Amino acid sequence: MRGSVSRAALRHIAEELLRVDYVGTNRQICGCTLRTSYGLPCACELGRYTLGGIPIPIDDVHVHWRKLTMEVELEVGEDDGSEVDMTSAMDELWRRFRSYIEDVVNVESDGNCGFRVIASLHGYGEDGWPMVRRELGLEIIDKDGSTLYDKLFSNRLSEVRESLMIESFGSQPPEKWLSLPDMGYLIANRYNVVLVCLGNLCMTFFPMTSSHSPNISIYCIGFVNHNHWVQVNMKEGFPLPPFTLDWKNFRSHTATTWMLGFTERMQHWQLLTPVLA
């Protein structure tokens, strides 16, 4: 699959392979979290492929991991999306997360939509998106975070930095769009918030160097129409999707308290996963 799926997906699968000797092909022992939460083959699936000497089918990897970003490039000649009717896409978000949503707020579709949503949530207003790009860029080179991001992004560090740099304030090409999980780590760390993403894949990003705070802000963003981010205002105490494996691998010891502080809400999500899928 190398060259066909993202490096992040390959890392997740490699880590899951370490569980195969223990899990075998037993679904109950496996728990299938990687499949249900990330759209990637879990340990019991990998166990069956290993026993049969079968390569992992590319179709077993969710289409998200076969893209460079979580946004789909617009077709040549297609409008930038600012005039597209997002009603059906919004309805799908409401359907999947029914009673937990208070409101969904749309923003302009110009390749900056993800940064517009974060700017709005952070109090800058939607038009404050250039400031968000700048601050996330500063986060990467911050003296306290540089070592963390060297490890987290490895040889992709310059690629992540360049995705934040723009030449103009107009519509942006796909390589400049907000993509996860990379931007998720930067947003959570820079603003010391919990970032929740809802969409085809759902994930939670905790700060990686700070300790749990009961008064932490939770920013929730939704990925709709396969190419657009929206602001999702959730009801108090809504269930949280799982955190990423890279967060667990690269977080500081102090940041472990985030897992403990939100255990019940993440367990609630696991109970609801078949309903929310």
Coordinates of C-alpha atoms in Angstrom, one line a residue, residues 7-223:
R7 CA 2.1 7.7 6.0
A8 CA -0.1 8.3 9.0
A9 CA -2.3 5.4 7.9
L10 CA 0.7 3.2 7.5
R11 CA 1.9 4.1 11.0
H12 CA -1.5 3.2 12.4
I13 CA -1.5 -0.1 10.6
A14 CA 2.0 -0.9 11.7
E15 CA 1.2 -0.3 15.3
E16 CA -2.0 -2.4 15.0
L17 CA 0.1 -5.3 13.6
L18 CA 1.9 -5.5 16.9
R19 CA -1.4 -6.6 18.5
V20 CA -2.0 -9.4 16.1
D21 CA 0.0 -12.0 18.1
Y22 CA -2.2 -11.4 21.1
V23 CA -5.6 -10.8 19.3
G24 CA -5.4 -13.4 16.6
T25 CA -8.7 -13.2 14.7
N26 CA -10.9 -12.8 17.8
R27 CA -13.2 -9.7 17.3
Q28 CA -14.1 -9.5 21.0
I29 CA -10.5 -9.3 22.1
C30 CA -9.7 -6.9 19.3
G31 CA -12.5 -4.4 20.0
C32 CA -12.1 -3.2 16.3
T33 CA -11.5 0.4 17.4
L34 CA -9.1 1.2 14.5
R35 CA -11.8 0.0 12.1
T36 CA -14.8 1.7 13.6
S37 CA -13.1 5.0 14.5
Y38 CA -10.4 5.4 11.8
G39 CA -11.6 3.3 8.9
L40 CA -8.4 1.2 8.9
P41 CA -8.0 -2.6 9.2
C42 CA -7.9 -3.6 12.9
A43 CA -5.9 -6.4 14.5
C44 CA -8.4 -9.2 13.9
E45 CA -8.7 -8.3 10.3
L46 CA -4.9 -8.1 9.9
G47 CA -4.7 -11.5 11.7
R48 CA -6.9 -13.1 9.0
Y49 CA -4.8 -11.6 6.2
T50 CA -1.6 -12.8 7.9
L51 CA -2.9 -16.4 8.3
G52 CA -4.0 -16.5 4.7
G53 CA -0.9 -14.8 3.4
I54 CA -3.1 -12.2 1.8
P55 CA -1.9 -8.6 1.2
I56 CA -4.1 -5.9 2.8
P57 CA -6.7 -4.9 0.2
I58 CA -6.6 -1.2 -0.7
D59 CA -10.4 -1.1 -0.4
D60 CA -10.1 -2.0 3.3
V61 CA -8.6 1.5 3.8
H62 CA -11.1 4.3 4.0
V63 CA -10.9 6.7 1.1
H64 CA -9.9 9.5 3.5
W65 CA -6.4 7.9 4.0
R66 CA -5.9 7.7 0.3
K67 CA -5.9 11.5 0.0
L68 CA -3.3 14.1 1.1
T69 CA -5.9 16.1 2.9
M70 CA -9.5 15.6 4.2
E71 CA -10.7 17.9 1.5
V72 CA -11.4 16.9 -2.1
E73 CA -10.0 18.9 -5.0
L74 CA -12.6 20.7 -7.0
E75 CA -13.1 19.7 -10.6
V76 CA -11.7 21.9 -13.3
G77 CA -14.1 24.7 -14.0
E78 CA -16.2 24.0 -10.9
D79 CA -17.2 26.9 -8.7
D80 CA -15.2 27.3 -5.5
G81 CA -18.2 26.2 -3.5
S82 CA -19.2 29.5 -2.0
E83 CA -22.6 29.4 -3.8
V84 CA -23.2 25.6 -3.4
D85 CA -26.3 24.6 -1.5
M86 CA -25.0 22.9 1.6
T87 CA -28.4 21.9 3.0
S88 CA -28.1 18.2 2.2
A89 CA -24.6 18.0 3.6
M90 CA -25.7 19.8 6.8
D91 CA -28.7 17.5 7.1
E92 CA -26.4 14.5 7.0
L93 CA -24.4 15.9 9.9
W94 CA -27.6 16.5 11.9
R95 CA -28.8 12.9 11.1
R96 CA -25.6 11.2 12.3
F97 CA -25.2 13.2 15.5
R98 CA -28.9 13.9 16.1
S99 CA -29.6 15.0 19.7
Y100 CA -26.1 16.3 20.5
I101 CA -26.0 19.2 18.1
E102 CA -27.3 22.7 19.0
D103 CA -26.4 24.4 15.8
V104 CA -24.3 24.2 12.6
V105 CA -22.7 27.4 11.3
N106 CA -21.5 27.6 7.7
V107 CA -18.6 29.6 6.5
E108 CA -17.3 30.8 3.1
S109 CA -15.9 28.0 0.9
D110 CA -12.7 29.4 -0.5
G111 CA -10.0 26.9 0.5
N112 CA -9.7 28.7 3.9
C113 CA -12.9 27.3 5.4
G114 CA -11.2 25.2 8.0
F115 CA -9.2 28.2 9.2
R116 CA -12.3 30.3 9.1
V117 CA -14.1 28.0 11.4
I118 CA -11.2 28.0 13.9
A119 CA -11.0 31.8 13.8
S120 CA -14.7 32.0 14.5
L121 CA -14.5 29.6 17.4
H122 CA -11.5 31.4 18.9
G123 CA -13.3 34.8 18.9
Y124 CA -11.4 36.3 15.9
G125 CA -14.5 36.2 13.7
E126 CA -14.6 34.3 10.4
D127 CA -12.4 36.9 8.6
G128 CA -9.7 36.3 11.2
W129 CA -8.5 33.2 9.3
P130 CA -5.2 34.7 8.2
M131 CA -4.3 35.2 11.9
V132 CA -5.0 31.5 12.6
R133 CA -2.7 30.4 9.7
R134 CA 0.0 32.7 11.1
E135 CA -0.3 31.5 14.7
L136 CA -0.3 27.8 13.7
G137 CA 2.9 28.5 11.7
L138 CA 4.4 30.1 14.7
E139 CA 3.4 27.1 16.8
I140 CA 5.6 24.8 14.7
I141 CA 8.7 26.9 15.2
D142 CA 8.0 27.8 18.9
K143 CA 11.0 26.9 21.0
D144 CA 9.0 24.8 23.3
G145 CA 7.3 22.8 20.6
S146 CA 9.9 22.4 17.9
T147 CA 11.2 19.1 19.3
L148 CA 7.7 17.8 19.6
Y149 CA 6.9 18.6 16.0
D150 CA 10.2 17.3 14.7
K151 CA 9.2 13.9 16.2
L152 CA 5.5 14.1 15.3
F153 CA 5.8 15.2 11.7
S154 CA 9.3 13.8 11.1
N155 CA 10.4 14.4 7.5
R156 CA 7.0 16.1 6.7
L157 CA 7.7 19.1 8.9
S158 CA 8.5 21.4 6.1
E159 CA 5.4 20.2 4.1
V160 CA 3.2 21.0 7.1
R161 CA 4.7 24.4 7.5
E162 CA 4.3 25.3 3.8
S163 CA 0.7 24.3 3.8
L164 CA 0.1 27.2 6.2
M165 CA 1.9 29.8 4.0
I166 CA -0.1 31.6 1.3
E167 CA 0.7 34.1 -1.4
S168 CA -2.6 35.9 -1.5
F169 CA -5.9 36.2 0.4
G170 CA -8.1 34.7 -2.3
S171 CA -9.1 31.1 -2.9
Q172 CA -6.5 28.5 -2.0
P173 CA -5.4 25.4 -3.8
P174 CA -5.9 22.0 -2.1
E175 CA -2.4 21.8 -0.7
K176 CA -3.2 24.9 1.4
W177 CA -6.5 23.5 2.9
L178 CA -6.8 22.6 6.5
S179 CA -6.1 18.9 6.8
L180 CA -6.2 16.4 9.7
P181 CA -4.7 15.0 11.7
D182 CA -1.7 17.5 11.2
M183 CA -3.6 20.7 11.9
G184 CA -5.5 19.1 14.7
Y185 CA -2.4 18.8 16.8
L186 CA -1.3 22.4 16.1
I187 CA -4.7 23.8 16.9
A188 CA -5.1 21.9 20.2
N189 CA -1.6 22.9 21.3
R190 CA -1.5 26.5 20.2
Y191 CA -4.8 27.5 21.7
N192 CA -4.8 24.9 24.5
V193 CA -8.2 23.6 23.5
V194 CA -9.8 20.3 22.9
L195 CA -10.6 19.9 19.1
V196 CA -13.3 17.5 18.0
C197 CA -13.8 16.6 14.4
L198 CA -17.0 15.1 13.2
G199 CA -17.4 13.6 9.7
N200 CA -16.6 10.4 7.9
L201 CA -13.9 9.9 10.4
C202 CA -14.3 11.3 13.9
M203 CA -11.5 12.1 16.3
T204 CA -10.5 14.2 19.3
F205 CA -7.3 16.2 19.7
F206 CA -6.2 17.0 23.2
P207 CA -3.3 19.4 24.0
M208 CA 0.0 17.4 24.0
T209 CA 2.0 19.3 26.6
S210 CA -0.5 20.7 29.2
S211 CA -2.5 19.0 31.9
H212 CA -6.2 18.6 32.1
S213 CA -8.3 21.6 33.0
P214 CA -12.0 21.4 33.8
N215 CA -12.7 24.7 32.2
I216 CA -11.1 23.9 28.9
S217 CA -12.8 25.1 25.7
I218 CA -13.9 22.4 23.3
Y219 CA -13.9 23.4 19.6
C220 CA -16.1 21.2 17.4
I221 CA -15.7 21.2 13.6
G222 CA -17.6 19.2 11.0
F223 CA -16.4 17.9 7.7

